[in-house]
Coordinates of C-alpha atoms in Angstrom, one line a residue:
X986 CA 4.1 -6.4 -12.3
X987 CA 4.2 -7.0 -8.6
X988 CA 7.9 -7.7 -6.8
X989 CA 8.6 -10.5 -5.4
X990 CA 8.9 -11.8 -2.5
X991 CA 12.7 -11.0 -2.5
X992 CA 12.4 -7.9 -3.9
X993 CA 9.7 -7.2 -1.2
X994 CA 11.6 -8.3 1.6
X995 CA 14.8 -6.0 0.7
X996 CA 12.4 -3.1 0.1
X997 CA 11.2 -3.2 3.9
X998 CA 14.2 -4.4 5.6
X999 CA 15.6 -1.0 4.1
X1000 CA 13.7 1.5 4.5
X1001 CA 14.6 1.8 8.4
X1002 CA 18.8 1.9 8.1
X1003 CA 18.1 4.2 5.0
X1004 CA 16.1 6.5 7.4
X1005 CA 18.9 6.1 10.1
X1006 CA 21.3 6.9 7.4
X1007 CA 19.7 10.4 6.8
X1008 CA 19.7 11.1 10.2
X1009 CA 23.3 10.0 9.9
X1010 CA 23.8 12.6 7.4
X1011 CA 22.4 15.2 9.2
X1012 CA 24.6 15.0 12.1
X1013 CA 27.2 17.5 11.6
X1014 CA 30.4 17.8 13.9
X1015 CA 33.2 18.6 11.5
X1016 CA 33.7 22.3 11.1
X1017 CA 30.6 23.2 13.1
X1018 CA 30.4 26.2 14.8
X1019 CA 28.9 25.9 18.4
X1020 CA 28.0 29.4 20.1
X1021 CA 30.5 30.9 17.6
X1022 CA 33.2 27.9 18.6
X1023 CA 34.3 25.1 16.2
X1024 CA 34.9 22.5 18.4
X1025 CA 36.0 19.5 15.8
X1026 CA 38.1 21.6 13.2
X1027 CA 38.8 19.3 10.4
X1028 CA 42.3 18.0 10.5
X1029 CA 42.3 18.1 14.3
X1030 CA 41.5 14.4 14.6
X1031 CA 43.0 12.7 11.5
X1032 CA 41.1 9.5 12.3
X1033 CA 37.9 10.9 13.0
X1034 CA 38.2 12.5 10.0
X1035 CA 38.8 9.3 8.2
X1036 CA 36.0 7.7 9.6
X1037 CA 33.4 10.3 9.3
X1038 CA 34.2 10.7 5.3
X1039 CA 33.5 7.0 4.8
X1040 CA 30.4 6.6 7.0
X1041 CA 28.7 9.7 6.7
X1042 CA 30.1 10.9 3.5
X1043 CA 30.6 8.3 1.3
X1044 CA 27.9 5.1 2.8
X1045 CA 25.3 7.2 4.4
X1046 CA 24.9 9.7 1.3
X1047 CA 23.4 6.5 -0.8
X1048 CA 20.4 6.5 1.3
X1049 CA 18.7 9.1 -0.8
X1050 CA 19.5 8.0 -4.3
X1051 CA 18.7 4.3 -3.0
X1052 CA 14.9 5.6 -1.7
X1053 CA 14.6 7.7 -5.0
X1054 CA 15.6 4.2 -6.8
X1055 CA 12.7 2.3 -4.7
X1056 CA 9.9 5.0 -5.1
X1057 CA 10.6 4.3 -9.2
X1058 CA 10.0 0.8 -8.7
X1059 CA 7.5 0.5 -6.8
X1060 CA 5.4 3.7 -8.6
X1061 CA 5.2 1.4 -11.6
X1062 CA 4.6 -1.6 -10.1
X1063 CA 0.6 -3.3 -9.7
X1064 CA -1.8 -3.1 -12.9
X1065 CA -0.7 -2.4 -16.2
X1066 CA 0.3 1.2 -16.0
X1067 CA -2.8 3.1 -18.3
X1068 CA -4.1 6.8 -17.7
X1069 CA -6.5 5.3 -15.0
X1070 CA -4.2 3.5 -12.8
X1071 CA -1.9 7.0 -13.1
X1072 CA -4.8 8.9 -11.6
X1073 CA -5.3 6.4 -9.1
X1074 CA -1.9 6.3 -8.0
X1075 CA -1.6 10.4 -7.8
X1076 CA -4.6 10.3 -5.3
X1077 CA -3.1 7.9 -3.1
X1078 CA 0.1 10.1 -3.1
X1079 CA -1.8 12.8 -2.3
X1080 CA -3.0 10.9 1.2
X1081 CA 0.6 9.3 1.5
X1082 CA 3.0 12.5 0.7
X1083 CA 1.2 15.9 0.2
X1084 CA -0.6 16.0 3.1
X1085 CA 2.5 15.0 5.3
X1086 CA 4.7 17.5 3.6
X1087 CA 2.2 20.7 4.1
X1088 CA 2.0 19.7 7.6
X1089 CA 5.3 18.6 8.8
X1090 CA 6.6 22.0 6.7
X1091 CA 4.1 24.2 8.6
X1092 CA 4.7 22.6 12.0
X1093 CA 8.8 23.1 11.8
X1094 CA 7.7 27.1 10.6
X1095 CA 6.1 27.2 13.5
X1096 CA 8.2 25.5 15.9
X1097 CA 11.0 27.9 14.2
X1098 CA 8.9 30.5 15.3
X1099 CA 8.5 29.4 18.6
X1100 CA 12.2 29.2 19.2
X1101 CA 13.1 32.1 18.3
X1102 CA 10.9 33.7 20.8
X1103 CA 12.0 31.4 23.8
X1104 CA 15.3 31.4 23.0
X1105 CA 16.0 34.5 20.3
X1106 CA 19.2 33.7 17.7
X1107 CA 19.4 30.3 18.7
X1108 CA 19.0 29.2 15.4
X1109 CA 20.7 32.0 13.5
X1110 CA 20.1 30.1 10.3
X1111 CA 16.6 30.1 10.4
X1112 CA 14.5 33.0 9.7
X1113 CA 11.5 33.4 12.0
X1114 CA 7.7 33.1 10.7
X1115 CA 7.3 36.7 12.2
X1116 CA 9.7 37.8 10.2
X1117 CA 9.4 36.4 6.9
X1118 CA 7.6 38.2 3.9
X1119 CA 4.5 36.4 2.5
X1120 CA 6.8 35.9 -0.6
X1121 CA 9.4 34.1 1.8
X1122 CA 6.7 32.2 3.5
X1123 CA 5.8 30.8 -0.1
X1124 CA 8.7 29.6 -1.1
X1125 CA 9.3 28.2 2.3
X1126 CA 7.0 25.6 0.7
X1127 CA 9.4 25.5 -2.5
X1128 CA 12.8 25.7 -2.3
X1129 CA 12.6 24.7 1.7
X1130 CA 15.7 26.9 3.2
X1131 CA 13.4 28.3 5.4
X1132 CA 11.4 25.5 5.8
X1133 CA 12.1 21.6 6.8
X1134 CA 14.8 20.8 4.1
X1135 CA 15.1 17.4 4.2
X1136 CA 11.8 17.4 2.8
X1137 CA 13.3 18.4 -0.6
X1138 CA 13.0 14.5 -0.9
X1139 CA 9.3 14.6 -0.9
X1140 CA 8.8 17.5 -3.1
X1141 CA 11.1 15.9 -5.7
X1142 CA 9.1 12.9 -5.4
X1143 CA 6.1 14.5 -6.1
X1144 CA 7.0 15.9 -9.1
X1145 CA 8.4 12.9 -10.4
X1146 CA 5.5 10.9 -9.7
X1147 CA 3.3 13.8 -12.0
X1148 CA 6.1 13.5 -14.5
X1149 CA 5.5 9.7 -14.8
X1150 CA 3.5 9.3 -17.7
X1151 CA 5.9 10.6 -19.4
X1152 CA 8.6 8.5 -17.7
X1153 CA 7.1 5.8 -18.6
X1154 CA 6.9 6.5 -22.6
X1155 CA 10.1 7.4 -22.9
X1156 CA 11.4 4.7 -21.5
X1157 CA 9.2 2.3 -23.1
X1158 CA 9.9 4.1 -26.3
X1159 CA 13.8 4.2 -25.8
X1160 CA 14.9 1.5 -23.6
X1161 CA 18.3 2.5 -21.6
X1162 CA 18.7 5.5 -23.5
X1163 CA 17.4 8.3 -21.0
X1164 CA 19.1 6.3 -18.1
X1165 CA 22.7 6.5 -19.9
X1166 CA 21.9 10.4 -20.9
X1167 CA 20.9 11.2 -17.1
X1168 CA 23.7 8.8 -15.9
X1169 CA 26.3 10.9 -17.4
X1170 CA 24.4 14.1 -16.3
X1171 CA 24.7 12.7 -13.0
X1172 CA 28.4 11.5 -13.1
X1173 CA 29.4 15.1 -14.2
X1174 CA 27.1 16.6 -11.9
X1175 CA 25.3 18.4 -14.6
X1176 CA 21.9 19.6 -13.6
X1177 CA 21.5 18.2 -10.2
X1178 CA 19.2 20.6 -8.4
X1179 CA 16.5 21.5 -10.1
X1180 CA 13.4 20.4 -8.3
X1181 CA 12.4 17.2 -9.3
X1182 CA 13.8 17.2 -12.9
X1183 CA 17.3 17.4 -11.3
X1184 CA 19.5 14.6 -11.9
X1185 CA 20.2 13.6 -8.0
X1186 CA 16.3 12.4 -8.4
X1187 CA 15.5 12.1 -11.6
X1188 CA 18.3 9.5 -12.5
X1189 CA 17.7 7.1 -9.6
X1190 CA 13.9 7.1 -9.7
X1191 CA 14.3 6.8 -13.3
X1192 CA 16.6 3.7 -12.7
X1193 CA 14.0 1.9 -10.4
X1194 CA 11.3 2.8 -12.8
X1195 CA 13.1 0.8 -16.0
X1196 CA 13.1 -2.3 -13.9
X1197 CA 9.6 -2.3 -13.3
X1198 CA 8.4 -1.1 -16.3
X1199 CA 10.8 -3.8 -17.8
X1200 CA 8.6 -6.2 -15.8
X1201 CA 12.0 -7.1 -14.1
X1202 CA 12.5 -7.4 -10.3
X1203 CA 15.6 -5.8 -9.5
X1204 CA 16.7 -8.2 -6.7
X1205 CA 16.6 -11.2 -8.8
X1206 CA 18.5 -9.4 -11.8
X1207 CA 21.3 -7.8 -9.6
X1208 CA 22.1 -10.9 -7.5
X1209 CA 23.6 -12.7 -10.7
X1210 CA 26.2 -9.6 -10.4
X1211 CA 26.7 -9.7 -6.4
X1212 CA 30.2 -10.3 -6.3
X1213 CA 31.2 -7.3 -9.4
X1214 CA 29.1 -5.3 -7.4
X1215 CA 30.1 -5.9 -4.0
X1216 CA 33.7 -5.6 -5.0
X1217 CA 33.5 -2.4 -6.9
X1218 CA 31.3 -0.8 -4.1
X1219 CA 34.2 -1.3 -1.8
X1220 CA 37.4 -0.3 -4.2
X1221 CA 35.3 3.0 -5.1
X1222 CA 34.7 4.0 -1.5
X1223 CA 38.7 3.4 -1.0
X1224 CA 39.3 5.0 -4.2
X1225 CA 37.3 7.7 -3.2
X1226 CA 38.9 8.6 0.4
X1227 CA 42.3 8.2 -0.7
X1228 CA 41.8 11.1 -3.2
X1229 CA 39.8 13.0 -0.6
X1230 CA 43.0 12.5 2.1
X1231 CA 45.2 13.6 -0.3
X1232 CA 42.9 16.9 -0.8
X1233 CA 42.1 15.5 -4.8
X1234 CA 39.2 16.2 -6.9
X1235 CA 37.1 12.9 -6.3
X1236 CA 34.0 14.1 -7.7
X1237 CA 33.7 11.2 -10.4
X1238 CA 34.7 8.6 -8.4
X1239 CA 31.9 9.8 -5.5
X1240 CA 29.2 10.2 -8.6
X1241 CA 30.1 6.9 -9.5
X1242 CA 29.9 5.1 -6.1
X1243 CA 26.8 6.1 -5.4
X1244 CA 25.3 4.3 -8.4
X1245 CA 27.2 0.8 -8.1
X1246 CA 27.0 1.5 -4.4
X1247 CA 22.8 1.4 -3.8
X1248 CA 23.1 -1.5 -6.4
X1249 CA 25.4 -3.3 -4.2
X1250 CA 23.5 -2.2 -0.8
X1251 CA 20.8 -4.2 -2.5
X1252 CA 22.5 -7.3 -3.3
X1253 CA 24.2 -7.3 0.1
X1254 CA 20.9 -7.0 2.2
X1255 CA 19.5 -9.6 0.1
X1256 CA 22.4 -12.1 0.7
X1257 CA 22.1 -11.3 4.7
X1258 CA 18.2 -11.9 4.7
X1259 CA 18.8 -15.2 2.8
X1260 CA 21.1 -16.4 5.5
X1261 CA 19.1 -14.9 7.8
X1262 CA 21.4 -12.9 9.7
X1263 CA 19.0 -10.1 9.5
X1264 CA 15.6 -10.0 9.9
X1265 CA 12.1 -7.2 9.3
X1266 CA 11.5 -6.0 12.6
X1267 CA 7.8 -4.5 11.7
X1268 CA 7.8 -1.7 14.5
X1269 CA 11.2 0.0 12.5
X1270 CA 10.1 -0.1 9.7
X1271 CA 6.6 1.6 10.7
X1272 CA 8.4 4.5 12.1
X1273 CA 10.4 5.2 9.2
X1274 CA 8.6 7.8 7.9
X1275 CA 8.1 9.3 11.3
X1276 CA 11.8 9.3 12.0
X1277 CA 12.7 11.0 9.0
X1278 CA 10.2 13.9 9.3
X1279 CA 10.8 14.5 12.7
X1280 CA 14.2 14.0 13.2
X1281 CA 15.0 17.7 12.8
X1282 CA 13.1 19.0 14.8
X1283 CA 15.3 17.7 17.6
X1284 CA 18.9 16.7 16.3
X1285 CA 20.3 20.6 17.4
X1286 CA 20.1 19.5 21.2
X1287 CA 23.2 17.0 21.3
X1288 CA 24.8 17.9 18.4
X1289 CA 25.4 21.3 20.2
X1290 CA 25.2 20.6 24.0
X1291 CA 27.6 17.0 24.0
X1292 CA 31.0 19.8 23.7
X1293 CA 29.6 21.3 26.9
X1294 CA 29.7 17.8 29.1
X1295 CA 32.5 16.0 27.3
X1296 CA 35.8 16.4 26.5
X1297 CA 36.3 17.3 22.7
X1298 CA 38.8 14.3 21.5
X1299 CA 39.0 11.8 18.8
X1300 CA 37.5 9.3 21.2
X1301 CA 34.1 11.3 22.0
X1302 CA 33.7 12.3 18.1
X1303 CA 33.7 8.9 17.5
X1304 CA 31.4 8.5 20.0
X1305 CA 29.3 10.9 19.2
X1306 CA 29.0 10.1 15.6
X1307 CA 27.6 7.1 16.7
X1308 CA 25.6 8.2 20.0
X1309 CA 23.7 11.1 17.7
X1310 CA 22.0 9.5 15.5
X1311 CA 21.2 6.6 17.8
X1312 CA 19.8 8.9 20.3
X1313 CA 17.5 11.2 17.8
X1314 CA 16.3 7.9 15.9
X1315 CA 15.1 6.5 19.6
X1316 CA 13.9 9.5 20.5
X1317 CA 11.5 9.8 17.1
X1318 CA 10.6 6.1 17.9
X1319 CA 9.7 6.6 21.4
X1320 CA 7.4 9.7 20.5
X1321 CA 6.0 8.0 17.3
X1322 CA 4.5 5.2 19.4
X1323 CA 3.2 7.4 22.4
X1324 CA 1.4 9.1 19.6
X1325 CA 0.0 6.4 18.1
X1326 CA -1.6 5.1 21.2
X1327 CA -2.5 8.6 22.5
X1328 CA -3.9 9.4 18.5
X1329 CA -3.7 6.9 16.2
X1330 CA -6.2 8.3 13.4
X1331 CA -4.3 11.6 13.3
X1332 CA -0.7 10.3 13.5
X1333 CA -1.8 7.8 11.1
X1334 CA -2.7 11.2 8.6
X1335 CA 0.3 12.8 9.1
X1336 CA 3.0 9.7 7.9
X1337 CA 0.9 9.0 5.2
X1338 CA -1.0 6.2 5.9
X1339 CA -4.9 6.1 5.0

């Protein structure tokens, strides 16, 4: 099938506030020691703590499910989906994630490496190349603790995508029944973190894979159910904090949200491009991939070094909950487009792009 224009113009509008939502996530200040310091304990600034849960915690942590939902979709979309056109598709993901995920995993190893010479225990959480094993410097390509994490994403999406023939019968062969088995996997947070077979990726790529191989676009279907959806998005993420304030388990309720909630992301964007009070800016949404591989390699400056010029309140948390991610996201932009003038074959290479 091929999306439609709706579903197409959701897709790209969202792949640049999804990437800005990661960073987001990423940008820790609660509990956080600094040079052995916590600077923003939690319960020291009861608003800021209110705040942060419900951007960062509760809206900003649907960014991943939501891109492992699109990659579903749009894996099975194109040509009827035969053994052919599921060789063809692998070799283009070899162009458009493996290469980008050896490299961007070897270049933060190395940049690891680096720091710790310049500037030795600086990153106390990272092992050094020098000193790793060459067991450890394997698996820094596996389970990523060593290596660039937020690249789990990519691995898991590579295994899913060889896995996807056999998506694709059992779905075809049992309908919704593998999406309600790994929906209740996921609401019970059973079997989450296996690499690419766990639930937190399996589920939502699953999810966008039905509608595609359903030969449905999922804009179209979900906007009959925009106002359920918008409404239970919101009550869930209130539901949610208010058991979190009152130091409940909230576990099913968070599990929960995060499927109705990158449903009703969807139908929301979709409502705003309609009335066009949002529009594709092409320039975001070409540095997406850019800003989410890079991103790391510079978010430690000002999430350490803004306690050293400001005074730590609930004012400047605020501020720099929002100044943060900002910052590293025009930062990545700004070097994603000297590149590309300075070496546009290679930088295309290393996002992905053929």
């Amino acid at each position: 099938m091929i999306p439609s224009q709706k579903t197409s113009q959701v897709i790209t509008w969202l792949r640049f506030p999804l990437i800005m939502a990661v960073v987001m996530l990423h940008t820790y200040l609660i509990d956080k020691p600094i040079g052995g310091i916590v600077y923003v304990r939690s319960g020291q600034f009861p608003f800021f703590d209110y705040l942060e849960h419900i951007i960062r915690v509760e809206i900003a942590n649907m960014a991943v499910p939501l891109f492992f939902f699109i990659s579903g979709f749009l894996f099975f979309c194109g040509e009827a989906f035969t053994r052919n056109t599921f060789i063809v598709k692998l070799k283009k993901r070899f162009h458009s994630l493996l290469i980008p995920y050896l490299f961007w995993n070897t270049c933060f190893i190395v940049f690891i490496a680096s720091i710790e010479m310049v500037h030795p225990g600086w990153l106390t959480e990272k092992k050094s190349l020098v000193n790793m094993s060459f067991s450890d410097f394997l698996n820094a390509y596996w389970d990523l603790d060593q290596g660039l994490i937020p690249l789990w994403f990519i691995r898991d999406l590579m295994i899913l995508n060889i896995l996807s023939f056999v998506l694709y019968w059992i779905i075809k062969k049992t309908n919704f029944l593998l999406l309600i088995i790994l929906g209740i996997l996921w609401i019970y947070q059973i079997g989450q973190w296996a690499p690419g077979i766990g639930v937190r990726a399996s589920f939502f790529y699953s999810l966008g894979a039905w509608f595609s191989i359903k030969q449905l676009n999922f804009v179209e279907v979900l906007q009959k159910y925009r106002i359920p959806l918008l409404t239970s998005s919101f009550l869930l993420i209130i539901i949610d904090t208010y058991f979190w304030s009152k130091d409940l388990s909230y576990t099913f309720f968070f599990q929960l949200s995060q499927i109705i909630g990158i449903l009703g992301i969807i139908v929301f964007v979709d409502l705003l491009l309609r009335h066009q009070k949002i529009h594709i800016y092409t320039f975001l949404t070409e540095s997406s991939f850019f800003v989410f591989v890079f991103h790391m390699f510079i978010i430690k400056l000002p999430s350490i070094y803004w306690v050293k010029v400001l005074p730590v309140n609930t004012l400047t948390a605020i501020l720099m909950l929002a100044t943060i991610p900002l910052l590293v996201t025009i930062s990545c932009i700004v070097i994603y487009n000297i590149m590309s003038i300075l070496f546009p074959r290679f930088t295309t290479i290393i996002i992905g792009r053929r």
